[in-house]
mmCIF file of C-alpha atoms in Angstrom:
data_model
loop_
_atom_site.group_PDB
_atom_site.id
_atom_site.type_symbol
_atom_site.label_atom_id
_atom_site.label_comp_id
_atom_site.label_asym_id
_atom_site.label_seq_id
_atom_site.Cartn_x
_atom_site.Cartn_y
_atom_site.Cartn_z
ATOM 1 C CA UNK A 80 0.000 0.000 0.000
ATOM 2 C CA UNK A 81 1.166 3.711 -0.358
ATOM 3 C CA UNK A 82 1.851 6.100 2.184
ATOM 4 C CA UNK A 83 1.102 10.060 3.545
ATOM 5 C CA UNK A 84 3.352 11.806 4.038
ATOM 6 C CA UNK A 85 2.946 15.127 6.367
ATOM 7 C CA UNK A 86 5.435 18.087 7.022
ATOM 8 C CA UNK A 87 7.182 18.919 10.136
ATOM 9 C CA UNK A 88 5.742 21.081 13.396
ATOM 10 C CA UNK A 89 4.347 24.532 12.542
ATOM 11 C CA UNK A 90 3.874 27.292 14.787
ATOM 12 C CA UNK A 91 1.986 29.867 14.189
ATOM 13 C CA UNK A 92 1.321 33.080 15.951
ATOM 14 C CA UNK A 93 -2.098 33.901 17.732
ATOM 15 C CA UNK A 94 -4.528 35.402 14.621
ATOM 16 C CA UNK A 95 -1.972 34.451 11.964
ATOM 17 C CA UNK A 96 -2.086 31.766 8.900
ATOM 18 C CA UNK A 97 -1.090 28.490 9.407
ATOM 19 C CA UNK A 98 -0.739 25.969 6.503
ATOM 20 C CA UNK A 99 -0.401 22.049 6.875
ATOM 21 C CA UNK A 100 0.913 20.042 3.995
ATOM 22 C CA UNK A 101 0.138 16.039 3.488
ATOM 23 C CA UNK A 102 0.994 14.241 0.202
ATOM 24 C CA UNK A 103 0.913 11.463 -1.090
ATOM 25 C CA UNK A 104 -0.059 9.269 -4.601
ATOM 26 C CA UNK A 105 -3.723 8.158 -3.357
ATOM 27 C CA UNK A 106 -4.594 12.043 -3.211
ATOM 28 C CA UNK A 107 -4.569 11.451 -6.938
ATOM 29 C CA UNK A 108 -7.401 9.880 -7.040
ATOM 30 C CA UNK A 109 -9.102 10.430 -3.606
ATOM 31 C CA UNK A 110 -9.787 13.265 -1.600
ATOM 32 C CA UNK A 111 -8.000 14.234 1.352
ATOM 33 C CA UNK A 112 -9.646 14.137 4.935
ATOM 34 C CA UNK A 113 -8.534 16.898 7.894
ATOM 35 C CA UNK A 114 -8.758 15.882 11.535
ATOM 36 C CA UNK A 115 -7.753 17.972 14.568
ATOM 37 C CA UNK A 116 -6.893 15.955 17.572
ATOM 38 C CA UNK A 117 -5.963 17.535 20.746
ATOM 39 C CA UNK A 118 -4.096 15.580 23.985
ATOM 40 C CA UNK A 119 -5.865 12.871 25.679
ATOM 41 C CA UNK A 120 -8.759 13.272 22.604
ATOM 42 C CA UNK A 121 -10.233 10.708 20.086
ATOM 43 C CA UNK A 122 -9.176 12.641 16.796
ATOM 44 C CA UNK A 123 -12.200 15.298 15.249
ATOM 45 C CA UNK A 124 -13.029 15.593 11.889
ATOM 46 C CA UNK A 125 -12.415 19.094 10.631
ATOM 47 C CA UNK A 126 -11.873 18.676 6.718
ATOM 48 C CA UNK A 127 -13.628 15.945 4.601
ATOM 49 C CA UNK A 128 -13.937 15.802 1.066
ATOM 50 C CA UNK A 129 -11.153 17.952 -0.058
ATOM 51 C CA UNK A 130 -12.891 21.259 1.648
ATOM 52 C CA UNK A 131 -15.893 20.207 3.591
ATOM 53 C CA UNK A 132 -16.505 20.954 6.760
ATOM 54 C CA UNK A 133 -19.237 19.488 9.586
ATOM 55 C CA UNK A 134 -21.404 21.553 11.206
ATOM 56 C CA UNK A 135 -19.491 23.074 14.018
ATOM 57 C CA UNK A 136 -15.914 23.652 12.293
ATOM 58 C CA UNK A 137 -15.247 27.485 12.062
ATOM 59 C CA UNK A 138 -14.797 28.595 9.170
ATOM 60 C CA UNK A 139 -11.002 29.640 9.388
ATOM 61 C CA UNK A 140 -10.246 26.087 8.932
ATOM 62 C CA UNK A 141 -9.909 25.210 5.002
ATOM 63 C CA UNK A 142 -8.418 23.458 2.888
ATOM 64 C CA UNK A 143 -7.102 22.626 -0.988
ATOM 65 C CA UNK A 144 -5.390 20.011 -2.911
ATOM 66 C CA UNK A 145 -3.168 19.457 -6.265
ATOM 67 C CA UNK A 146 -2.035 16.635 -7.789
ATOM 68 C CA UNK A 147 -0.807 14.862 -4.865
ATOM 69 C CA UNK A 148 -0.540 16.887 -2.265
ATOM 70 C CA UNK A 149 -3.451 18.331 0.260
ATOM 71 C CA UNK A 150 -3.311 21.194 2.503
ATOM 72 C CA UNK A 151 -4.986 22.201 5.696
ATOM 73 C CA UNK A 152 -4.998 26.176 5.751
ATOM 74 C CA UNK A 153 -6.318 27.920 9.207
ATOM 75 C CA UNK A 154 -6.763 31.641 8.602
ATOM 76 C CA UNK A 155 -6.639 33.527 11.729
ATOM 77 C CA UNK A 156 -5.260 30.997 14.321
ATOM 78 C CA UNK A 157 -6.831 30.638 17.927
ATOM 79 C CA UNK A 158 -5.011 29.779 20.719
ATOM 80 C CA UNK A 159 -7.746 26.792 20.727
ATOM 81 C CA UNK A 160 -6.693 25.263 17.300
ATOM 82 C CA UNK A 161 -3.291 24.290 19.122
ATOM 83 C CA UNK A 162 -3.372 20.390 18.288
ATOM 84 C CA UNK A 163 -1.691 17.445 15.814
ATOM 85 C CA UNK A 164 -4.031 17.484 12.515
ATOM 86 C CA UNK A 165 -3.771 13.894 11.013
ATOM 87 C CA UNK A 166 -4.743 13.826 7.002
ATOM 88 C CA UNK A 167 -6.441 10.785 5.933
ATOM 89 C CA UNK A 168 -7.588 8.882 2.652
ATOM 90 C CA UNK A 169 -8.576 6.166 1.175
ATOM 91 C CA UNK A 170 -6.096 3.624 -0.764
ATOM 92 C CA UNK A 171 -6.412 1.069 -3.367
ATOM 93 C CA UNK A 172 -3.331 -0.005 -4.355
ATOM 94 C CA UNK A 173 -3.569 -3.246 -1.844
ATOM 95 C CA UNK A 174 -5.933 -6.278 -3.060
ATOM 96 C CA UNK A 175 -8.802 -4.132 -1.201
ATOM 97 C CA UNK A 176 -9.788 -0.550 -0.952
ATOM 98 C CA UNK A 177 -8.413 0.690 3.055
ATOM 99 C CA UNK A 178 -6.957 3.698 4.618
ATOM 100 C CA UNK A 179 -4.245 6.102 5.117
ATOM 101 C CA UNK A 180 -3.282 8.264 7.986
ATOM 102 C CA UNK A 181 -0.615 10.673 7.623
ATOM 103 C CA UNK A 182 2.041 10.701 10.256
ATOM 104 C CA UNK A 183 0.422 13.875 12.099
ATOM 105 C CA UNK A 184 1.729 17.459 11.958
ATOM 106 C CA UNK A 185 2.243 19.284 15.603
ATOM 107 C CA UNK A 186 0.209 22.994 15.474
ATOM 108 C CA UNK A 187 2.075 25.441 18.007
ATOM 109 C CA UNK A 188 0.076 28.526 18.515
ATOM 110 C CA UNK A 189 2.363 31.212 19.750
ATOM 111 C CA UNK B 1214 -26.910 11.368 18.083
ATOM 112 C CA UNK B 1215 -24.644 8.838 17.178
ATOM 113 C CA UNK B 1216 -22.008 7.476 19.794
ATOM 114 C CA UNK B 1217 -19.472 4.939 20.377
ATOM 115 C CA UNK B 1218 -18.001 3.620 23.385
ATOM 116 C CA UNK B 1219 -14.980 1.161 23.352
ATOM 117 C CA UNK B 1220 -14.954 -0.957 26.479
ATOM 118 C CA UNK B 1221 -12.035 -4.003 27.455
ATOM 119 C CA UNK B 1222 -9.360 -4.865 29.548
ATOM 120 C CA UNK B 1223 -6.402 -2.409 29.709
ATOM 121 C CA UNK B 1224 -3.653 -5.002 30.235
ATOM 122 C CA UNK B 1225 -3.560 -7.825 28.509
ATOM 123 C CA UNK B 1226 -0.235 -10.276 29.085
ATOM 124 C CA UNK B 1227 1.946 -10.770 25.825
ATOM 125 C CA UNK B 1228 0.830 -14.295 23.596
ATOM 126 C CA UNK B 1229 -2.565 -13.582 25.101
ATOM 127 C CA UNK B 1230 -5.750 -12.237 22.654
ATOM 128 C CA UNK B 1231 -6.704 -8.613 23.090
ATOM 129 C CA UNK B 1232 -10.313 -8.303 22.866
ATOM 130 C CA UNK B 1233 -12.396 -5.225 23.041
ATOM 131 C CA UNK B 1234 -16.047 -3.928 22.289
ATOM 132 C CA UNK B 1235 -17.595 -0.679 20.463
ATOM 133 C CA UNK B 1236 -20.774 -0.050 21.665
ATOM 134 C CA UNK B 1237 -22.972 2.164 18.925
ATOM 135 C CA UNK B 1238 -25.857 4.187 20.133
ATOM 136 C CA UNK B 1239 -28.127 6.653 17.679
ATOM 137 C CA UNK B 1240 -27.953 4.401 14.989
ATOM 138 C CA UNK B 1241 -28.331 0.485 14.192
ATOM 139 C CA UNK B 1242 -24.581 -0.671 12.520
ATOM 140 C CA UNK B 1243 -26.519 -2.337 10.691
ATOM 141 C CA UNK B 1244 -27.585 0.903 8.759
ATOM 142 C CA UNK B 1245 -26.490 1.090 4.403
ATOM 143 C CA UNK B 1246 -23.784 2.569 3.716
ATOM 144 C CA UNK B 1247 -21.751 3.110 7.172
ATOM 145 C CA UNK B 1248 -18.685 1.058 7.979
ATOM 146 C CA UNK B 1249 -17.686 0.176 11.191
ATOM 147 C CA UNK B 1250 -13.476 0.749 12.013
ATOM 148 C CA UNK B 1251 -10.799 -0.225 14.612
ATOM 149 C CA UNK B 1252 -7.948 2.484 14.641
ATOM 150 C CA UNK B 1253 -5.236 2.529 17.125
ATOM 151 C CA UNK B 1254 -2.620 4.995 18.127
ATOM 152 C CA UNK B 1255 0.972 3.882 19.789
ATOM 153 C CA UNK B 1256 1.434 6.008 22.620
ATOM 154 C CA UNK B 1257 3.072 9.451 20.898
ATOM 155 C CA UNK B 1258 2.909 8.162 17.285
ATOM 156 C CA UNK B 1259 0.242 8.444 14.725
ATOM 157 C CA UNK B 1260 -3.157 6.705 13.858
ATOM 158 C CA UNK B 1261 -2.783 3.521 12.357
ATOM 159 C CA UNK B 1262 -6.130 1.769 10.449
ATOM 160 C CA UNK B 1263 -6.806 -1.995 11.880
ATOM 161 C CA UNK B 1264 -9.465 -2.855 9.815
ATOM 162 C CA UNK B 1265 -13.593 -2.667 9.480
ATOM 163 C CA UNK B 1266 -16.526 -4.513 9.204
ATOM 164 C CA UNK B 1267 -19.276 -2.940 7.004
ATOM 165 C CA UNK B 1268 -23.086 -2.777 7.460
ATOM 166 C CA UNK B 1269 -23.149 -5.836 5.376
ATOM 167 C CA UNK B 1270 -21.104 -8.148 7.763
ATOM 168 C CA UNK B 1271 -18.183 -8.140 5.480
ATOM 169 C CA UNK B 1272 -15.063 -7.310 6.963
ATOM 170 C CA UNK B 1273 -10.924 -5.728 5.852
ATOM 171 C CA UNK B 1274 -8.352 -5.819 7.490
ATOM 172 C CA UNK B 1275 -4.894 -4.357 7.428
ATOM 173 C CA UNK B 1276 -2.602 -6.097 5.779
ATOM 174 C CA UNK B 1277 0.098 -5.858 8.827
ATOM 175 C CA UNK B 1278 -2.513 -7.461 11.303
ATOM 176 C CA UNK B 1279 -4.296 -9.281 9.004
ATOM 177 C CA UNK B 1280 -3.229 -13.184 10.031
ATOM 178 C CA UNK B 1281 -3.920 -12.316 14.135
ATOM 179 C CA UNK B 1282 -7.261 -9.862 13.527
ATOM 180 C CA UNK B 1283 -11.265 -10.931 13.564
ATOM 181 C CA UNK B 1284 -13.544 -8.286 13.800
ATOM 182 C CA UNK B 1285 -17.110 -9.019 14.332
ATOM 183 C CA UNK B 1286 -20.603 -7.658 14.862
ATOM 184 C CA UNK B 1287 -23.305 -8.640 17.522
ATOM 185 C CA UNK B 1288 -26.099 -6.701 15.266
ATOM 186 C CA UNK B 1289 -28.638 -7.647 18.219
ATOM 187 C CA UNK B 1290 -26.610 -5.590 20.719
ATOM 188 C CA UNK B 1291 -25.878 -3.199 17.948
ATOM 189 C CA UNK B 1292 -21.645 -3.725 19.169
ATOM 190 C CA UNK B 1293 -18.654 -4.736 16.778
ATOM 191 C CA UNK B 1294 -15.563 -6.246 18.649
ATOM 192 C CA UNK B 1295 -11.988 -6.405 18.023
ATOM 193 C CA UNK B 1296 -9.715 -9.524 18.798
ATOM 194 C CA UNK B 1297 -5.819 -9.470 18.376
ATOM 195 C CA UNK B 1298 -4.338 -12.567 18.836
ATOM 196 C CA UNK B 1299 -0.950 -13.098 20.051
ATOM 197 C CA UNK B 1300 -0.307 -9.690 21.705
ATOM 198 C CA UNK B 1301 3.381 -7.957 22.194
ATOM 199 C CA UNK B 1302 4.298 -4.877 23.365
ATOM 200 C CA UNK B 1303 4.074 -3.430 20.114
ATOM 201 C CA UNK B 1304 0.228 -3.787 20.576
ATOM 202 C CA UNK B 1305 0.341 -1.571 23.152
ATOM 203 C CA UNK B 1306 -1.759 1.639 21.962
ATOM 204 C CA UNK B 1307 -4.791 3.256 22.328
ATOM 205 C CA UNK B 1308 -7.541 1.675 20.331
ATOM 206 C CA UNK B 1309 -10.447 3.746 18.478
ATOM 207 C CA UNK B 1310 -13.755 2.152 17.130
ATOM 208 C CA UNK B 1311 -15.086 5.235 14.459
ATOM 209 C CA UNK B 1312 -17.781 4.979 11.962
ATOM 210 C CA UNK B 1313 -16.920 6.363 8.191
ATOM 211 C CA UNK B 1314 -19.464 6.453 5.423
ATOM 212 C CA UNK B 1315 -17.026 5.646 2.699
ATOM 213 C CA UNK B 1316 -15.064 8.923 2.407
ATOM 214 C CA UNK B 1317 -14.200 9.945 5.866
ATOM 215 C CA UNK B 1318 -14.511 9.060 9.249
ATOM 216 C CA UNK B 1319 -17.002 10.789 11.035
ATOM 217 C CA UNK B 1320 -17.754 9.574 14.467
ATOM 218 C CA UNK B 1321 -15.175 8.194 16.654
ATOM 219 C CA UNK B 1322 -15.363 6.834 20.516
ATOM 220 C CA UNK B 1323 -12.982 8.310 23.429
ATOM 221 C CA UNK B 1324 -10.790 5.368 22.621
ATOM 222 C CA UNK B 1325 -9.480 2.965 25.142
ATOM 223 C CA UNK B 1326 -5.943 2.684 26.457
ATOM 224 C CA UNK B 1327 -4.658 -1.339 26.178
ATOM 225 C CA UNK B 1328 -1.156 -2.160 27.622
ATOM 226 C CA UNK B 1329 0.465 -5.422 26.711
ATOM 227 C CA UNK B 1330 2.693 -6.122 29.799
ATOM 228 C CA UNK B 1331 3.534 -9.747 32.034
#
């Protein structure tokens, strides 16, 4: 099976842009999911679809993707957005379609 | 509102089967379209996919923890389990039972803490 493959820590000071990068060949030909997960927490889904987000998300949280590489984009970090964000997606380059899980990518908000 | 609760022991001795339970409230697993998922996390690291069984009793697994895995469904108790056979301490990890729809996983329980220690 293939992999994800996510960047290194970001900070990020309070109110500014923070951008999260995951790649990886299944982004070619499925959409990347975004979850936030914060210490001690079952993981939240904050992204799905490419740039979908479930009823509660704010609306600083977006996200985009090209070729194979999705990103995670939160305009106008809170101090409450401090978490690891995990991208996701399915693969089907085993004898059956699974999943993915990006290594995780450490949000600092400063 | 749809919730799931893991439930098990938290230590389980190495060789021994790890076994644990999602309980699914707010909607019947046996529902179209819904999958139901084991994902674990090693203490620190990332979120690893186990495997799923899907509303139609079907089930995929991993291909790392393929030959030791079963997951089931008790459709009457509206649970799915989890049993790892021949635990080590790589097992150790924090398991999650979480529901996707096909794309995405959507709702996930608190997850349960298992430790593989003699």
């Amino acid at each position: 099976s293939s992999e994800l493959t996510q960047g290194p820590p970001v900070s990020v000071a309070l109110g500014q842009t923070a951008r999260i990068t995951c790649q990886g060949d299944s982004l070619r030909s499925y959409y990347a999911n975004w979850y936030q997960q914060k210490p001690g927490q079952a993981p939240v889904l904050v992204i799905y679809n490419e740039n979908n987000r479930p009823s509660g998300i704010p609306d600083r949280f977006s996200a985009s993707s090209s070729g194979n590489t999705a990103s995670l984009t939160i305009t106008g970090a809170q101090a409450e957005d401090e978490a690891d964000y995990y991208c996701n997606s399915r693969d089907n380059t085993g004898s059956h379609p699974d999943w993915l899980f990006g290594g995780g990518t450490k949000l600092t908000v400063l | 509102q749809v919730q799931l609760q893991e439930s098990g022991p938290g230590l389980v001795k190495p060789s021994q089967t790890l076994s644990l339970t999602c309980s699914v409230s707010g909607i019947s697993i046996s529902s179209r379209d819904y999958h139901w998922n084991w994902i674990r996390q090693h203490p620190g690291k990332g979120l690893e996919w186990i495997g799923y069984i899907s509303y139609t009793g079907r089930t995929y697994y991993s291909p790392s923890l393929e030959s030791r895995l079963d997951i089931s469904a008790d459709t009457s108790k509206n649970q799915f389990s989890l049993k790892l056979t021949s635990v080590t301490a790589a097992d150790t990890a924090v398991y999650f039972c979480a529901r996707d729809e096909g794309y995405y996983f959507d709702h996930w329980g608190q997850g349960v803490l298992v430790t593989v220690s003699s």
